Short mmCIF file of C-alpha atoms and ligand atoms in Angstrom, two decimals:
data_model
loop_
_atom_site.label_atom_id
_atom_site.label_comp_id
_atom_site.label_asym_id
_atom_site.label_seq_id
_atom_site.Cartn_x
_atom_site.Cartn_y
_atom_site.Cartn_z
CA MET A 1070 -60.78 14.57 19.82
CA SER A 1071 -57.38 12.94 19.70
CA ARG A 1072 -55.28 12.28 16.65
CA VAL A 1073 -53.51 8.93 16.65
CA THR A 1074 -50.37 8.34 14.62
CA GLU A 1075 -49.10 4.80 14.43
CA VAL A 1076 -45.48 3.92 13.80
CA ARG A 1077 -44.34 0.33 13.45
CA LYS A 1078 -40.84 -0.62 14.48
CA ARG A 1079 -39.98 -4.30 14.52
CA GLY A 1080 -43.67 -5.09 14.71
CA ARG A 1081 -44.18 -3.18 17.94
CA ALA A 1082 -47.00 -0.66 17.89
CA VAL A 1083 -46.15 2.84 19.05
CA PHE A 1084 -48.90 5.33 19.56
CA VAL A 1085 -48.48 9.08 19.74
CA LEU A 1086 -51.57 10.80 21.01
CA LEU A 1087 -51.89 14.50 20.29
CA MET A 1088 -54.62 15.97 22.45
CA GLY A 1089 -54.99 19.71 22.13
CA SER A 1090 -51.63 21.15 23.03
CA ALA A 1091 -50.64 18.33 25.34
CA LEU A 1092 -48.54 15.51 23.89
CA ALA A 1093 -48.39 12.00 25.16
CA ILE A 1094 -46.84 8.73 24.08
CA SER A 1095 -47.22 5.07 24.63
CA VAL A 1096 -45.74 1.77 23.57
CA GLY A 1097 -47.30 -1.52 24.61
CA CYS A 1098 -48.48 0.65 27.44
CA ARG A 1099 -49.53 4.15 26.47
CA MET A 1100 -49.67 7.43 28.25
CA ALA A 1101 -52.58 9.82 27.99
CA GLU A 1102 -52.84 13.60 28.18
CA MET A 1103 -50.36 15.58 30.26
CA SER A 1104 -49.87 19.25 30.91
CA PRO A 1105 -47.31 20.86 33.21
CA PRO A 1106 -48.42 22.29 36.55
CA PRO A 1107 -48.43 26.09 36.76
CA SER A 1108 -44.90 27.51 37.04
CA HIS A 1109 -43.42 24.26 35.75
CA ALA A 1110 -42.00 23.53 32.32
CA MET A 1111 -42.42 20.21 30.56
CA VAL A 1112 -40.12 18.97 27.82
CA LYS A 1113 -40.61 15.83 25.78
CA ARG A 1114 -38.29 14.41 23.13
CA ALA A 1115 -38.12 11.11 21.24
CA GLN A 1116 -35.12 9.44 19.57
CA MET A 1117 -34.28 5.99 18.26
CA HIS A 1118 -32.09 4.04 20.68
CA MET A 1119 -31.69 0.40 21.72
CA GLY A 1120 -33.41 -0.59 18.47
CA THR A 1121 -36.59 1.20 19.48
CA LEU A 1122 -38.21 4.58 20.09
CA ALA A 1123 -37.05 6.15 23.36
CA THR A 1124 -39.24 8.97 24.65
CA LEU A 1125 -38.18 11.11 27.59
CA THR A 1126 -40.43 13.59 29.37
CA ALA A 1127 -39.16 15.91 32.10
CA VAL A 1128 -41.04 18.30 34.36
CA ALA A 1129 -38.84 20.97 35.98
CA PRO A 1130 -39.10 24.50 37.44
CA THR A 1131 -37.65 26.01 34.23
CA ASP A 1132 -37.57 25.06 30.58
CA GLY A 1133 -33.76 25.13 30.67
CA LEU A 1134 -33.64 22.56 33.48
CA ALA A 1135 -36.21 20.32 31.80
CA GLN A 1136 -34.21 20.46 28.54
CA GLU A 1137 -31.01 19.65 30.41
CA ALA A 1138 -32.61 16.69 32.19
CA VAL A 1139 -33.85 15.23 28.91
CA SER A 1140 -30.45 15.70 27.22
CA ALA A 1141 -28.72 14.02 30.17
CA GLY A 1142 -31.26 11.18 29.98
CA PHE A 1143 -30.49 10.50 26.31
CA LYS A 1144 -26.78 10.59 27.05
CA GLU A 1145 -27.33 7.93 29.73
CA ILE A 1146 -29.32 5.77 27.28
CA ARG A 1147 -26.42 5.91 24.82
CA ARG A 1148 -23.97 4.96 27.59
CA LEU A 1149 -26.08 1.96 28.66
CA GLU A 1150 -26.50 0.87 25.04
CA GLY A 1151 -22.71 0.90 24.82
CA LEU A 1152 -22.62 -1.54 27.76
CA TRP A 1153 -25.42 -3.94 26.82
CA SER A 1154 -25.92 -3.91 23.06
CA THR A 1155 -25.13 -7.23 21.42
CA TRP A 1156 -24.90 -5.38 18.09
CA MET A 1157 -21.81 -3.54 19.31
CA PRO A 1158 -18.82 -5.93 19.39
CA LYS A 1159 -17.06 -3.83 22.05
CA SER A 1160 -20.00 -3.61 24.48
CA GLU A 1161 -19.49 -5.26 27.87
CA LEU A 1162 -22.08 -7.87 27.05
CA SER A 1163 -20.50 -8.72 23.69
CA ARG A 1164 -17.12 -9.08 25.38
CA ILE A 1165 -18.59 -11.32 28.12
CA ASN A 1166 -20.18 -13.51 25.42
CA ALA A 1167 -17.00 -13.62 23.32
CA ALA A 1168 -15.04 -14.73 26.42
CA ALA A 1169 -17.40 -17.67 27.18
CA GLY A 1170 -15.45 -20.76 28.27
CA ARG A 1171 -12.21 -18.80 28.16
CA GLU A 1172 -11.93 -15.83 30.46
CA ARG A 1173 -13.42 -14.09 33.51
CA LEU A 1174 -14.08 -10.41 32.79
CA ALA A 1175 -14.38 -7.34 35.04
CA VAL A 1176 -17.62 -5.41 34.38
CA SER A 1177 -19.24 -2.12 35.42
CA SER A 1178 -21.45 -2.02 38.50
CA GLU A 1179 -24.51 -1.40 36.28
CA THR A 1180 -23.88 -4.60 34.32
CA MET A 1181 -23.27 -6.54 37.54
CA VAL A 1182 -26.59 -5.34 39.05
CA LEU A 1183 -28.44 -6.15 35.81
CA LEU A 1184 -27.07 -9.71 35.76
CA VAL A 1185 -27.72 -10.26 39.48
CA ARG A 1186 -31.36 -9.14 39.02
CA ALA A 1187 -31.67 -11.35 35.93
CA LEU A 1188 -30.55 -14.41 37.89
CA GLU A 1189 -32.96 -13.49 40.70
CA ALA A 1190 -35.76 -13.27 38.12
CA ALA A 1191 -34.74 -16.71 36.82
CA GLN A 1192 -35.03 -18.12 40.33
CA MET A 1193 -38.38 -16.43 41.02
CA THR A 1194 -39.89 -17.75 37.77
CA ASP A 1195 -38.52 -21.25 38.21
CA GLY A 1196 -36.26 -20.87 35.19
CA ALA A 1197 -38.95 -19.51 32.84
CA PHE A 1198 -36.91 -16.31 32.59
CA ASN A 1199 -33.50 -17.29 31.29
CA ILE A 1200 -30.86 -14.83 30.05
CA ALA A 1201 -28.71 -17.73 28.81
CA MET A 1202 -31.28 -18.14 25.99
CA GLY A 1203 -29.01 -16.12 23.63
CA PRO A 1204 -28.14 -19.01 21.26
CA VAL A 1205 -31.82 -20.04 20.96
CA VAL A 1206 -32.96 -16.42 20.50
CA GLU A 1207 -30.40 -16.19 17.67
CA ALA A 1208 -31.46 -19.52 16.14
CA TRP A 1209 -35.03 -18.23 15.88
CA ASN A 1210 -33.92 -14.70 14.97
CA ILE A 1211 -37.57 -13.65 15.01
CA SER A 1212 -38.24 -11.08 12.32
CA LYS A 1213 -40.57 -10.78 9.36
CA ASP A 1214 -38.77 -13.27 7.15
CA SER A 1215 -37.46 -15.72 9.75
CA ARG A 1216 -37.45 -19.51 9.39
CA ILE A 1217 -38.36 -22.20 11.89
CA PRO A 1218 -35.19 -23.83 13.26
CA ASN A 1219 -35.38 -27.62 13.31
CA ALA A 1220 -35.74 -29.54 16.56
CA GLN A 1221 -32.30 -31.14 16.32
CA GLU A 1222 -30.60 -27.78 15.90
CA LEU A 1223 -32.44 -26.42 18.95
CA GLU A 1224 -31.75 -29.49 21.14
CA HIS A 1225 -28.07 -29.17 20.31
CA LEU A 1226 -28.15 -25.71 21.98
CA ARG A 1227 -29.96 -26.85 25.15
CA PRO A 1228 -26.80 -27.44 27.26
CA LEU A 1229 -25.87 -23.78 26.72
CA LEU A 1230 -29.05 -22.52 28.43
CA ASP A 1231 -27.69 -23.37 31.85
CA VAL A 1232 -28.00 -20.30 34.11
CA SER A 1233 -25.92 -22.04 36.79
CA ALA A 1234 -23.00 -21.73 34.35
CA ILE A 1235 -23.23 -17.91 34.58
CA GLN A 1236 -20.74 -17.15 37.34
CA LEU A 1237 -21.08 -13.72 38.94
CA ASN A 1238 -18.60 -12.52 41.52
CA GLU A 1239 -20.07 -9.43 43.14
CA GLN A 1240 -17.00 -8.90 45.32
CA ASP A 1241 -14.53 -8.39 42.49
CA GLN A 1242 -17.27 -7.49 39.94
CA THR A 1243 -16.42 -10.16 37.42
CA VAL A 1244 -18.47 -12.38 35.12
CA TYR A 1245 -17.59 -15.75 33.63
CA LEU A 1246 -19.67 -17.90 31.29
CA VAL A 1247 -18.40 -21.40 31.97
CA LYS A 1248 -19.39 -23.14 28.70
CA PRO A 1249 -17.93 -22.13 25.34
CA GLY A 1250 -20.73 -20.96 23.03
CA MET A 1251 -22.90 -19.56 25.86
CA ARG A 1252 -24.42 -16.19 25.12
CA ILE A 1253 -26.31 -13.87 27.44
CA ASP A 1254 -29.34 -12.01 26.03
CA VAL A 1255 -30.72 -9.21 28.23
CA GLY A 1256 -33.51 -8.31 25.76
CA GLY A 1257 -36.07 -9.36 28.36
CA ILE A 1258 -34.85 -7.14 31.23
CA GLY A 1259 -32.28 -4.56 30.01
CA LYS A 1260 -34.68 -1.83 28.90
CA GLY A 1261 -36.53 -1.95 32.21
CA TYR A 1262 -33.32 -1.48 34.20
CA ALA A 1263 -32.14 1.20 31.75
CA ALA A 1264 -35.40 3.10 32.39
CA ASP A 1265 -34.64 3.09 36.14
CA LEU A 1266 -31.12 4.43 35.63
CA VAL A 1267 -32.20 7.07 33.09
CA ALA A 1268 -34.94 8.32 35.44
CA GLU A 1269 -32.36 8.69 38.22
CA VAL A 1270 -30.06 10.73 35.95
CA MET A 1271 -32.95 13.00 34.89
CA ARG A 1272 -33.82 13.57 38.53
CA ARG A 1273 -30.19 14.42 39.35
CA HIS A 1274 -30.23 16.97 36.53
CA GLY A 1275 -33.17 18.87 37.98
CA ALA A 1276 -36.33 17.09 36.83
CA THR A 1277 -38.93 16.99 39.60
CA GLY A 1278 -40.95 14.48 37.64
CA GLY A 1279 -40.97 12.63 34.38
CA VAL A 1280 -41.38 9.56 32.30
CA VAL A 1281 -38.84 7.33 30.60
CA ALA A 1282 -40.41 5.17 27.89
CA LEU A 1283 -38.22 2.62 26.10
CA ALA A 1284 -40.61 0.79 23.83
CA GLY A 1285 -42.99 -1.08 26.17
CA ASP A 1286 -40.91 -0.37 29.28
CA ILE A 1287 -42.01 2.77 31.10
CA LYS A 1288 -40.75 4.32 34.32
CA THR A 1289 -42.51 7.27 35.97
CA PHE A 1290 -41.02 9.35 38.76
CA GLY A 1291 -41.47 12.31 41.03
CA ASP A 1292 -43.93 15.18 40.93
CA LEU A 1293 -46.35 14.66 38.12
CA PRO A 1294 -47.91 17.28 35.90
CA GLY A 1295 -50.87 18.65 37.81
CA GLY A 1296 -49.95 16.36 40.68
CA THR A 1297 -52.29 13.68 39.43
CA GLY A 1298 -50.00 10.85 38.34
CA PHE A 1299 -49.29 9.56 34.85
CA PRO A 1300 -52.22 7.97 33.01
CA ILE A 1301 -51.13 4.89 31.05
CA GLY A 1302 -53.02 2.73 28.58
CA ILE A 1303 -52.33 -0.98 28.16
CA GLN A 1304 -52.34 -2.14 24.55
CA HIS A 1305 -54.99 -4.68 23.51
CA PRO A 1306 -52.98 -7.72 22.32
CA ARG A 1307 -55.27 -8.52 19.39
CA ARG A 1308 -56.60 -5.10 18.32
CA SER A 1309 -53.85 -2.83 17.10
CA GLY A 1310 -54.21 0.71 18.42
CA VAL A 1311 -56.94 -0.23 20.92
CA VAL A 1312 -56.51 0.29 24.66
CA LEU A 1313 -57.41 -2.72 26.81
CA ALA A 1314 -57.35 -0.87 30.14
CA ARG A 1315 -56.07 2.32 31.73
CA LEU A 1316 -54.46 3.12 35.03
CA VAL A 1317 -52.62 5.99 36.71
CA LEU A 1318 -49.01 5.44 37.79
CA ARG A 1319 -47.16 7.22 40.60
CA ASP A 1320 -43.45 6.53 41.07
CA GLU A 1321 -43.94 3.16 39.40
CA ALA A 1322 -42.78 1.27 36.35
CA ILE A 1323 -44.90 -0.69 33.89
CA SER A 1324 -43.80 -3.18 31.28
CA THR A 1325 -45.66 -5.33 28.76
CA ALA A 1326 -44.51 -8.56 27.10
CA GLY A 1327 -46.74 -9.44 24.16
CA ASP A 1328 -46.79 -12.07 21.42
CA TYR A 1329 -47.80 -9.33 18.93
CA GLU A 1330 -44.60 -7.33 19.38
CA ARG A 1331 -42.22 -9.34 17.18
CA TYR A 1332 -43.30 -12.33 15.18
CA PHE A 1333 -43.57 -14.04 11.83
CA GLU A 1334 -46.28 -16.25 10.41
CA GLN A 1335 -45.86 -19.54 8.57
CA ASP A 1336 -48.62 -21.86 7.38
CA GLY A 1337 -51.12 -19.94 9.48
CA VAL A 1338 -49.09 -20.30 12.71
CA VAL A 1339 -47.64 -17.27 14.48
CA TYR A 1340 -44.09 -17.62 15.86
CA HIS A 1341 -43.18 -14.84 18.29
CA HIS A 1342 -40.14 -13.70 20.26
CA ILE A 1343 -40.85 -14.90 23.81
CA LEU A 1344 -39.38 -18.39 24.00
CA ASP A 1345 -40.06 -21.15 26.49
CA PRO A 1346 -36.74 -22.54 27.82
CA HIS A 1347 -38.35 -26.00 28.19
CA THR A 1348 -39.84 -26.40 24.72
CA LEU A 1349 -37.37 -24.01 22.97
CA GLN A 1350 -40.47 -22.82 21.08
CA PRO A 1351 -42.52 -19.62 21.39
CA ALA A 1352 -44.45 -19.67 24.69
CA ARG A 1353 -48.13 -20.39 24.04
CA LEU A 1354 -50.03 -19.76 27.29
CA CYS A 1355 -50.52 -15.97 27.10
CA GLN A 1356 -51.20 -13.18 24.60
CA SER A 1357 -49.73 -10.49 26.82
CA VAL A 1358 -48.47 -9.87 30.35
CA THR A 1359 -48.26 -6.39 31.89
CA ILE A 1360 -46.39 -5.94 35.15
CA VAL A 1361 -46.51 -2.88 37.43
CA ALA A 1362 -43.67 -2.63 39.97
CA LYS A 1363 -41.72 0.02 41.83
CA GLU A 1364 -38.69 -0.58 39.61
CA GLY A 1365 -38.45 -1.08 35.87
CA VAL A 1366 -35.94 -3.89 36.30
CA TRP A 1367 -38.64 -6.00 37.99
CA ALA A 1368 -41.49 -4.92 35.71
CA ASP A 1369 -39.45 -5.94 32.65
CA GLY A 1370 -37.69 -8.96 34.17
CA LEU A 1371 -40.96 -10.44 35.38
CA ASP A 1372 -43.22 -9.76 32.37
CA THR A 1373 -41.19 -12.08 30.12
CA GLY A 1374 -40.85 -14.91 32.67
CA ILE A 1375 -44.52 -14.71 33.68
CA PHE A 1376 -45.54 -14.81 30.02
CA VAL A 1377 -43.72 -18.16 29.81
CA LEU A 1378 -45.16 -19.45 33.12
CA GLY A 1379 -48.70 -18.80 31.88
CA PRO A 1380 -51.78 -17.32 33.55
CA GLU A 1381 -52.18 -19.66 36.53
CA ARG A 1382 -48.61 -19.92 37.78
CA GLY A 1383 -47.93 -16.36 36.63
CA MET A 1384 -50.79 -14.80 38.59
CA ALA A 1385 -49.91 -16.88 41.65
CA LEU A 1386 -46.38 -15.46 41.50
CA ILE A 1387 -47.64 -11.88 41.10
CA GLU A 1388 -49.89 -12.30 44.14
CA ALA A 1389 -47.02 -13.74 46.18
CA LEU A 1390 -44.62 -10.87 45.44
CA PRO A 1391 -44.82 -7.60 47.41
CA ASP A 1392 -45.12 -4.41 45.32
CA VAL A 1393 -45.76 -6.35 42.10
CA GLU A 1394 -49.11 -6.20 40.27
CA GLY A 1395 -50.14 -7.39 36.86
CA VAL A 1396 -52.63 -7.90 34.07
CA ILE A 1397 -52.47 -11.16 32.14
CA VAL A 1398 -54.33 -11.83 28.90
CA ASP A 1399 -54.40 -15.60 28.52
CA ALA A 1400 -54.28 -17.57 25.26
CA ASP A 1401 -58.09 -17.35 24.90
CA GLY A 1402 -58.13 -13.59 25.44
CA LYS A 1403 -59.44 -13.80 29.01
CA VAL A 1404 -58.17 -10.89 31.14
CA LEU A 1405 -56.86 -11.62 34.65
CA VAL A 1406 -56.17 -8.70 37.02
CA SER A 1407 -54.12 -8.98 40.22
CA SER A 1408 -55.79 -8.07 43.52
CA GLY A 1409 -53.78 -4.85 44.00
CA LEU A 1410 -54.98 -3.46 40.67
CA GLN A 1411 -58.67 -4.13 41.35
CA GLY A 1412 -60.25 -0.71 41.66
CA ARG A 1413 -57.21 0.96 40.08
CA LEU A 1414 -57.58 -0.47 36.62
CA GLN A 1415 -60.16 1.01 34.30
CA ARG A 1416 -61.21 -1.57 31.70
CA GLU A 1417 -62.15 -0.27 28.28
CA PRO A 1418 -65.48 -1.50 26.91
P1 LIG B 635 -39.82 -8.65 26.64
O1 LIG B 635 -40.24 -7.73 25.55
O2 LIG B 635 -39.46 -7.97 27.90
O3 LIG B 635 -40.79 -9.75 26.86
O4 LIG B 635 -38.46 -9.36 26.16
C1 LIG B 635 -38.44 -10.19 25.03
C2 LIG B 635 -37.01 -10.50 24.67
O5 LIG B 635 -36.40 -11.28 25.71
C3 LIG B 635 -36.87 -11.35 23.42
O6 LIG B 635 -36.83 -10.58 22.26
C4 LIG B 635 -35.55 -12.09 23.68
O7 LIG B 635 -34.46 -11.26 23.37
C5 LIG B 635 -35.57 -12.31 25.18
N1 LIG B 635 -36.20 -13.57 25.60
C6 LIG B 635 -37.03 -14.40 24.90
N2 LIG B 635 -37.44 -15.43 25.66
C7 LIG B 635 -36.86 -15.25 26.89
C8 LIG B 635 -36.88 -15.99 28.11
N3 LIG B 635 -37.62 -17.10 28.26
N4 LIG B 635 -36.15 -15.51 29.15
C9 LIG B 635 -35.41 -14.38 29.02
N5 LIG B 635 -35.35 -13.66 27.91
C10 LIG B 635 -36.06 -14.07 26.85
MG1 LIG B 636 -39.33 -8.27 29.88
#
């Protein structure tokens, strides 16, 4: 039997499954039992970073190497947080936002890649994914005791949501936000890309396999315990602590965007954190979207945009993209599974 401990952080459910001696974690998506292959050590540690629980698991030939890989992974998370946190006034992203309408800034290659991918995701989702949503995200400031911003206030911000006014120069690695007041928010893609970069650092430090889990953004890599891949559970969007479906990941990333993750309720209506750039209101066509991709940057970047697009356009996009699969729970709770996951996904009764 498994023991389930639930922790709530910003409304997001985190499950820690303790099964015998093997320990596993999950967030939005959850990971089942793991044990190291013979002659391999497995180390798993969790810390709070990026406003959420970060859990790193490393498999390596020795315990020392696995420990080192995990420590290096956490160091990388702290470095990336220093680049992208909007809570830190000196982060690259805060400086880019503060320079809006004023100054072009040189940025790190990691920030440049993140912003290039974000603009690609905007194009792929026909503008449903929009990192220029910062001012609207702040106006809603979704948390337990938020208020509903009025329509006039939101409309006033609309001109700032113009992704074409985000100027990226890849040659000289500079960024310029053309309109004063513009603010970039990478909350919908940053953790997925961070998971990719952290996994790479862990690999460089001797991990032959492992998992990086930053809230609902999970990246798996390399040789897996027992050589069988990493079993992951997808959270049921309406039944806290219940798994909707399971699948096994191999060198893949998985990310879930859900309306249950951060929200407040007023007069019986739920207002959540995934906002539609057209209506400037919470997107209403899905309960959750889970994307499986080779890279975390795509899994995370696409889950948010596809949530906004809704089940029909969203599933059509998933089917059109190579190496991208997904599970969409629509507004009525109907579960749609992409063709590449048929036969791989185990639905729970
Ligand atoms: P995720 O959990 O990946 O769906 O990301 C949700 C976060 O992305 C929100 O908390 C906002 O910070 C940001 N966000 C909300 N709506 C959008 C949108 N339409 N496009 C891009 N980012 C968004
Ligand atoms: Mg996302």
